[in-house]
Structure formats: structure tokens, C-alpha cells
JSON list of C-alpha atoms in Angstrom, two decimals:
[
{"chain": "A", "resi": 263, "resn": "MET", "atom": "CA", "xyz": [-27.56, 41.31, 4.61]},
{"chain": "A", "resi": 264, "resn": "ILE", "atom": "CA", "xyz": [-27.29, 40.35, 0.85]},
{"chain": "A", "resi": 265, "resn": "GLY", "atom": "CA", "xyz": [-23.47, 41.08, 0.77]},
{"chain": "A", "resi": 266, "resn": "PHE", "atom": "CA", "xyz": [-23.21, 38.50, 3.92]},
{"chain": "A", "resi": 267, "resn": "ILE", "atom": "CA", "xyz": [-25.20, 35.88, 2.19]},
{"chain": "A", "resi": 268, "resn": "ALA", "atom": "CA", "xyz": [-23.21, 36.40, -1.29]},
{"chain": "A", "resi": 269, "resn": "THR", "atom": "CA", "xyz": [-19.83, 36.33, 0.70]},
{"chain": "A", "resi": 270, "resn": "ASN", "atom": "CA", "xyz": [-20.99, 32.98, 2.31]},
{"chain": "A", "resi": 271, "resn": "ILE", "atom": "CA", "xyz": [-22.07, 31.32, -1.05]},
{"chain": "A", "resi": 272, "resn": "ILE", "atom": "CA", "xyz": [-18.68, 32.34, -2.55]},
{"chain": "A", "resi": 273, "resn": "GLY", "atom": "CA", "xyz": [-17.01, 31.00, 0.41]},
{"chain": "A", "resi": 274, "resn": "PHE", "atom": "CA", "xyz": [-18.69, 27.88, 0.46]},
{"chain": "A", "resi": 275, "resn": "TYR", "atom": "CA", "xyz": [-17.98, 27.46, -3.53]},
{"chain": "A", "resi": 276, "resn": "ILE", "atom": "CA", "xyz": [-14.18, 28.08, -3.02]},
{"chain": "A", "resi": 277, "resn": "VAL", "atom": "CA", "xyz": [-14.11, 25.52, -0.25]},
{"chain": "A", "resi": 278, "resn": "PHE", "atom": "CA", "xyz": [-16.18, 22.74, -1.60]},
{"chain": "A", "resi": 279, "resn": "SER", "atom": "CA", "xyz": [-15.23, 23.04, -5.46]},
{"chain": "A", "resi": 280, "resn": "SER", "atom": "CA", "xyz": [-11.83, 21.91, -4.87]},
{"chain": "A", "resi": 281, "resn": "VAL", "atom": "CA", "xyz": [-11.31, 18.11, -6.14]},
{"chain": "A", "resi": 282, "resn": "THR", "atom": "CA", "xyz": [-8.43, 16.13, -7.57]},
{"chain": "A", "resi": 283, "resn": "VAL", "atom": "CA", "xyz": [-8.68, 13.29, -10.20]},
{"chain": "A", "resi": 284, "resn": "ILE", "atom": "CA", "xyz": [-6.24, 10.74, -11.03]},
{"chain": "A", "resi": 285, "resn": "THR", "atom": "CA", "xyz": [-5.82, 9.16, -14.52]},
{"chain": "A", "resi": 286, "resn": "GLU", "atom": "CA", "xyz": [-3.37, 6.86, -15.73]},
{"chain": "A", "resi": 287, "resn": "GLU", "atom": "CA", "xyz": [-1.64, 9.91, -17.47]},
{"chain": "A", "resi": 288, "resn": "ASN", "atom": "CA", "xyz": [-1.68, 12.60, -14.68]},
{"chain": "A", "resi": 289, "resn": "ILE", "atom": "CA", "xyz": [-3.24, 14.29, -11.81]},
{"chain": "A", "resi": 290, "resn": "ILE", "atom": "CA", "xyz": [-5.80, 16.75, -12.44]},
{"chain": "A", "resi": 291, "resn": "ASP", "atom": "CA", "xyz": [-6.44, 19.43, -9.82]},
{"chain": "A", "resi": 292, "resn": "TYR", "atom": "CA", "xyz": [-9.78, 21.37, -10.04]},
{"chain": "A", "resi": 293, "resn": "SER", "atom": "CA", "xyz": [-10.17, 24.40, -7.82]},
{"chain": "A", "resi": 294, "resn": "PHE", "atom": "CA", "xyz": [-11.64, 27.80, -7.72]},
{"chain": "A", "resi": 295, "resn": "LEU", "atom": "CA", "xyz": [-8.48, 29.32, -9.45]},
{"chain": "A", "resi": 296, "resn": "HIS", "atom": "CA", "xyz": [-8.49, 26.58, -12.02]},
{"chain": "A", "resi": 297, "resn": "PRO", "atom": "CA", "xyz": [-12.06, 25.61, -12.71]},
{"chain": "A", "resi": 298, "resn": "GLN", "atom": "CA", "xyz": [-10.89, 23.71, -15.90]},
{"chain": "A", "resi": 299, "resn": "GLY", "atom": "CA", "xyz": [-8.39, 21.92, -14.01]},
{"chain": "A", "resi": 300, "resn": "LYS", "atom": "CA", "xyz": [-4.53, 22.16, -13.66]},
{"chain": "A", "resi": 301, "resn": "LYS", "atom": "CA", "xyz": [-2.86, 18.70, -14.93]},
{"chain": "A", "resi": 302, "resn": "TYR", "atom": "CA", "xyz": [0.30, 17.61, -13.39]},
{"chain": "A", "resi": 303, "resn": "ASP", "atom": "CA", "xyz": [2.42, 14.75, -15.00]},
{"chain": "A", "resi": 304, "resn": "PHE", "atom": "CA", "xyz": [3.50, 12.20, -12.42]},
{"chain": "A", "resi": 305, "resn": "SER", "atom": "CA", "xyz": [7.15, 13.41, -13.16]},
{"chain": "A", "resi": 306, "resn": "ASP", "atom": "CA", "xyz": [5.90, 16.65, -11.58]},
{"chain": "A", "resi": 307, "resn": "VAL", "atom": "CA", "xyz": [5.55, 15.00, -8.11]},
{"chain": "A", "resi": 308, "resn": "VAL", "atom": "CA", "xyz": [8.91, 15.97, -6.05]},
{"chain": "A", "resi": 309, "resn": "LYS", "atom": "CA", "xyz": [7.80, 14.14, -2.67]},
{"chain": "A", "resi": 310, "resn": "ILE", "atom": "CA", "xyz": [5.49, 11.90, -0.90]},
{"chain": "A", "resi": 311, "resn": "ASP", "atom": "CA", "xyz": [4.25, 12.14, 2.54]},
{"chain": "A", "resi": 312, "resn": "ALA", "atom": "CA", "xyz": [2.30, 9.13, 3.73]},
{"chain": "A", "resi": 313, "resn": "GLY", "atom": "CA", "xyz": [0.80, 8.22, 7.20]},
{"chain": "A", "resi": 314, "resn": "VAL", "atom": "CA", "xyz": [-2.12, 7.66, 9.44]},
{"chain": "A", "resi": 315, "resn": "ARG", "atom": "CA", "xyz": [-3.65, 10.55, 11.55]},
{"chain": "A", "resi": 316, "resn": "GLY", "atom": "CA", "xyz": [-2.96, 10.13, 15.44]},
{"chain": "A", "resi": 317, "resn": "ASP", "atom": "CA", "xyz": [-4.73, 11.65, 18.60]},
{"chain": "A", "resi": 318, "resn": "LYS", "atom": "CA", "xyz": [-4.58, 15.26, 17.54]},
{"chain": "A", "resi": 319, "resn": "PHE", "atom": "CA", "xyz": [-7.40, 17.53, 17.69]},
{"chain": "A", "resi": 320, "resn": "TYR", "atom": "CA", "xyz": [-9.06, 17.94, 14.34]},
{"chain": "A", "resi": 321, "resn": "LEU", "atom": "CA", "xyz": [-11.91, 20.58, 13.37]},
{"chain": "A", "resi": 322, "resn": "PRO", "atom": "CA", "xyz": [-15.40, 18.68, 13.09]},
{"chain": "A", "resi": 323, "resn": "PHE", "atom": "CA", "xyz": [-16.14, 17.25, 9.43]},
{"chain": "A", "resi": 324, "resn": "THR", "atom": "CA", "xyz": [-12.28, 17.26, 8.49]},
{"chain": "A", "resi": 325, "resn": "HIS", "atom": "CA", "xyz": [-10.20, 14.41, 10.03]},
{"chain": "A", "resi": 326, "resn": "ASN", "atom": "CA", "xyz": [-10.51, 11.84, 12.44]},
{"chain": "A", "resi": 327, "resn": "ARG", "atom": "CA", "xyz": [-8.12, 9.66, 14.24]},
{"chain": "A", "resi": 328, "resn": "GLY", "atom": "CA", "xyz": [-7.07, 6.67, 12.15]},
{"chain": "A", "resi": 329, "resn": "ASP", "atom": "CA", "xyz": [-7.51, 8.65, 8.72]},
{"chain": "A", "resi": 330, "resn": "PHE", "atom": "CA", "xyz": [-4.93, 7.55, 6.24]},
{"chain": "A", "resi": 331, "resn": "TYR", "atom": "CA", "xyz": [-3.22, 10.26, 4.23]},
{"chain": "A", "resi": 332, "resn": "TYR", "atom": "CA", "xyz": [-1.06, 10.22, 0.93]},
{"chain": "A", "resi": 333, "resn": "LYS", "atom": "CA", "xyz": [0.05, 13.61, 0.32]},
{"chain": "A", "resi": 334, "resn": "VAL", "atom": "CA", "xyz": [2.12, 14.44, -2.79]},
{"chain": "A", "resi": 335, "resn": "GLU", "atom": "CA", "xyz": [4.24, 17.68, -3.10]},
{"chain": "A", "resi": 336, "resn": "LEU", "atom": "CA", "xyz": [4.39, 19.03, -6.82]},
{"chain": "A", "resi": 337, "resn": "MET", "atom": "CA", "xyz": [7.21, 21.01, -8.53]},
{"chain": "A", "resi": 338, "resn": "ASP", "atom": "CA", "xyz": [5.16, 24.30, -7.94]},
{"chain": "A", "resi": 339, "resn": "GLY", "atom": "CA", "xyz": [5.06, 23.66, -4.39]},
{"chain": "A", "resi": 340, "resn": "LYS", "atom": "CA", "xyz": [1.22, 22.51, -4.18]},
{"chain": "A", "resi": 341, "resn": "ILE", "atom": "CA", "xyz": [0.62, 19.80, -1.78]},
{"chain": "A", "resi": 342, "resn": "ILE", "atom": "CA", "xyz": [-2.37, 17.58, -2.28]},
{"chain": "A", "resi": 343, "resn": "ASP", "atom": "CA", "xyz": [-3.56, 14.73, -0.11]},
{"chain": "A", "resi": 344, "resn": "LEU", "atom": "CA", "xyz": [-4.87, 12.23, -2.62]},
{"chain": "A", "resi": 345, "resn": "ASN", "atom": "CA", "xyz": [-6.62, 10.26, -0.17]},
{"chain": "A", "resi": 346, "resn": "ASP", "atom": "CA", "xyz": [-8.77, 13.37, 1.07]},
{"chain": "A", "resi": 347, "resn": "GLU", "atom": "CA", "xyz": [-9.01, 15.50, -2.12]},
{"chain": "A", "resi": 348, "resn": "ALA", "atom": "CA", "xyz": [-9.32, 12.92, -4.85]},
{"chain": "A", "resi": 349, "resn": "GLY", "atom": "CA", "xyz": [-12.60, 12.58, -6.27]},
{"chain": "A", "resi": 350, "resn": "GLY", "atom": "CA", "xyz": [-12.27, 10.57, -9.24]},
{"chain": "A", "resi": 351, "resn": "TYR", "atom": "CA", "xyz": [-10.25, 7.82, -10.65]},
{"chain": "A", "resi": 352, "resn": "ASP", "atom": "CA", "xyz": [-10.13, 5.94, -14.15]},
{"chain": "A", "resi": 353, "resn": "ASN", "atom": "CA", "xyz": [-11.37, 2.74, -12.77]},
{"chain": "A", "resi": 354, "resn": "GLU", "atom": "CA", "xyz": [-14.45, 3.85, -10.79]},
{"chain": "A", "resi": 355, "resn": "ASP", "atom": "CA", "xyz": [-15.10, 0.32, -9.42]},
{"chain": "A", "resi": 356, "resn": "GLU", "atom": "CA", "xyz": [-11.57, 0.25, -7.69]},
{"chain": "A", "resi": 357, "resn": "HIS", "atom": "CA", "xyz": [-11.50, 1.35, -4.11]},
{"chain": "A", "resi": 358, "resn": "PRO", "atom": "CA", "xyz": [-9.16, 4.55, -3.56]},
{"chain": "A", "resi": 359, "resn": "THR", "atom": "CA", "xyz": [-6.87, 2.83, -1.26]},
{"chain": "A", "resi": 360, "resn": "PHE", "atom": "CA", "xyz": [-6.03, -0.03, -4.04]},
{"chain": "A", "resi": 361, "resn": "VAL", "atom": "CA", "xyz": [-5.52, 2.82, -6.67]},
{"chain": "A", "resi": 362, "resn": "LEU", "atom": "CA", "xyz": [-3.07, 4.78, -4.31]},
{"chain": "A", "resi": 363, "resn": "ASN", "atom": "CA", "xyz": [-1.26, 1.43, -3.72]},
{"chain": "A", "resi": 364, "resn": "LYS", "atom": "CA", "xyz": [-0.71, 1.17, -7.36]},
{"chain": "A", "resi": 365, "resn": "LEU", "atom": "CA", "xyz": [0.20, 4.77, -7.99]},
{"chain": "A", "resi": 366, "resn": "ASP", "atom": "CA", "xyz": [2.68, 4.56, -4.95]},
{"chain": "A", "resi": 367, "resn": "THR", "atom": "CA", "xyz": [4.48, 1.57, -6.46]},
{"chain": "A", "resi": 368, "resn": "ARG", "atom": "CA", "xyz": [4.67, 3.66, -9.68]},
{"chain": "A", "resi": 369, "resn": "LEU", "atom": "CA", "xyz": [5.89, 6.67, -8.24]},
{"chain": "A", "resi": 370, "resn": "ILE", "atom": "CA", "xyz": [8.39, 4.92, -6.25]},
{"chain": "A", "resi": 371, "resn": "LYS", "atom": "CA", "xyz": [9.86, 3.26, -9.26]},
{"chain": "A", "resi": 372, "resn": "MET", "atom": "CA", "xyz": [10.25, 6.69, -10.58]},
{"chain": "A", "resi": 373, "resn": "GLY", "atom": "CA", "xyz": [12.77, 7.69, -7.82]},
{"chain": "A", "resi": 374, "resn": "ILE", "atom": "CA", "xyz": [10.45, 9.83, -5.91]},
{"chain": "A", "resi": 375, "resn": "THR", "atom": "CA", "xyz": [11.34, 10.53, -2.36]},
{"chain": "A", "resi": 376, "resn": "LYS", "atom": "CA", "xyz": [8.88, 9.35, 0.10]},
{"chain": "A", "resi": 377, "resn": "GLU", "atom": "CA", "xyz": [8.26, 9.91, 3.92]},
{"chain": "A", "resi": 378, "resn": "SER", "atom": "CA", "xyz": [5.96, 7.46, 5.62]},
{"chain": "A", "resi": 379, "resn": "SER", "atom": "CA", "xyz": [5.28, 6.59, 8.98]},
{"chain": "A", "resi": 380, "resn": "MET", "atom": "CA", "xyz": [3.66, 3.42, 10.63]},
{"chain": "A", "resi": 381, "resn": "GLU", "atom": "CA", "xyz": [3.37, 5.24, 14.00]},
{"chain": "A", "resi": 382, "resn": "ASN", "atom": "CA", "xyz": [-0.47, 5.50, 14.23]},
{"chain": "A", "resi": 383, "resn": "PHE", "atom": "CA", "xyz": [-1.26, 2.47, 11.84]},
{"chain": "A", "resi": 384, "resn": "HIS", "atom": "CA", "xyz": [-2.72, 0.51, 14.73]},
{"chain": "A", "resi": 385, "resn": "TYR", "atom": "CA", "xyz": [-5.82, 3.22, 14.58]},
{"chain": "A", "resi": 386, "resn": "THR", "atom": "CA", "xyz": [-6.77, 2.11, 11.10]},
{"chain": "A", "resi": 387, "resn": "THR", "atom": "CA", "xyz": [-7.86, -1.39, 12.54]},
{"chain": "A", "resi": 388, "resn": "GLU", "atom": "CA", "xyz": [-10.35, 0.39, 14.57]},
{"chain": "A", "resi": 389, "resn": "SER", "atom": "CA", "xyz": [-12.53, 1.41, 11.65]},
{"chain": "A", "resi": 390, "resn": "LEU", "atom": "CA", "xyz": [-11.37, -0.40, 8.31]},
{"chain": "A", "resi": 391, "resn": "ASP", "atom": "CA", "xyz": [-11.58, -3.95, 7.28]},
{"chain": "A", "resi": 392, "resn": "ARG", "atom": "CA", "xyz": [-8.24, -6.03, 6.72]},
{"chain": "A", "resi": 393, "resn": "MET", "atom": "CA", "xyz": [-8.09, -5.94, 3.07]},
{"chain": "A", "resi": 394, "resn": "TYR", "atom": "CA", "xyz": [-7.83, -2.16, 3.23]},
{"chain": "A", "resi": 395, "resn": "THR", "atom": "CA", "xyz": [-5.48, -1.99, 6.18]},
{"chain": "A", "resi": 396, "resn": "ASP", "atom": "CA", "xyz": [-3.06, -4.40, 4.23]},
{"chain": "A", "resi": 397, "resn": "GLN", "atom": "CA", "xyz": [-3.25, -1.95, 1.35]},
{"chain": "A", "resi": 398, "resn": "ILE", "atom": "CA", "xyz": [-2.51, 1.00, 3.68]},
{"chain": "A", "resi": 399, "resn": "LYS", "atom": "CA", "xyz": [0.27, -0.98, 5.21]},
{"chain": "A", "resi": 400, "resn": "SER", "atom": "CA", "xyz": [1.96, -1.86, 1.92]},
{"chain": "A", "resi": 401, "resn": "ILE", "atom": "CA", "xyz": [1.81, 1.70, 1.00]},
{"chain": "A", "resi": 402, "resn": "LEU", "atom": "CA", "xyz": [3.43, 2.90, 4.37]},
{"chain": "A", "resi": 403, "resn": "GLU", "atom": "CA", "xyz": [6.25, 0.39, 4.14]},
{"chain": "A", "resi": 404, "resn": "ARG", "atom": "CA", "xyz": [7.24, 0.44, 0.50]},
{"chain": "A", "resi": 405, "resn": "LYS", "atom": "CA", "xyz": [10.36, 2.61, 0.22]}
]
């Protein structure tokens, strides 16, 4: 019984201790394997994948239809959804969507390949105000 409880506690720690922080200089990924954080320069980003989740089935408490995603693939193969896993920004008063819009502009100017889809964009209007959907649309349309 104690082993079962200990295993569950460790499992919850592994799952819930992962967070990514975006700063002006880099992306810092904190995880079970890197509790001090692993820093990635923006030049380590090799690919961007952005879009809006559709009608697919999602496990409870994970994602919903209409959720915006902004995934970056790094040189070491790690993929991070900056809209889902990011837990901190230099400017904490700014909404994450506005931060991602600025970051997207910066990464595109660096020549990083981006795949984006407007396919499920209409779902964002069901739960978000126009100022946020405009930011998401700007990110998805930027090439």
C-alpha cells in the first residue's frame, strides 16, 4: 500500500512539475529531468506548428475544442506547446496570447519554418473575446 501511494505521489510530481518560461533571451523548460531548467536560445527553435484544436476526443482536463496551440520543435527534438506548458513570462501583466504574437513575429523574422492552420479557427470565437481571437488569427496568418 505504501509503495502504491509513493508511486502515485512521484507520478503526480512528474506530470505536474513541468513548466516552460519564456524570457526576452530564451525559453527555459523546467521538468522532472531538469528541475533547475534547461535553457534554449530562440535560435534552437527549428520549426513552429500553430493552430486550433478541432472536434477530436480529448481526455478530460487536457484540451478542448477551440484551444489554440503554439508548438515549437527544438534542435534536440523536444516539442513544447508554449500556449499549454508556458507558465511564466517576463511581462506578467501581458496576456500569453499577446506574448506569443510578439514571439511569433520574432521567430518568423529569424527564418524559422512555420506550419499553421486556420481550419478550426471559428471555434475560438465560441469562448474568447475578439481581442484574443484577433491575436490568434494574426499568429495563424503570419508566414
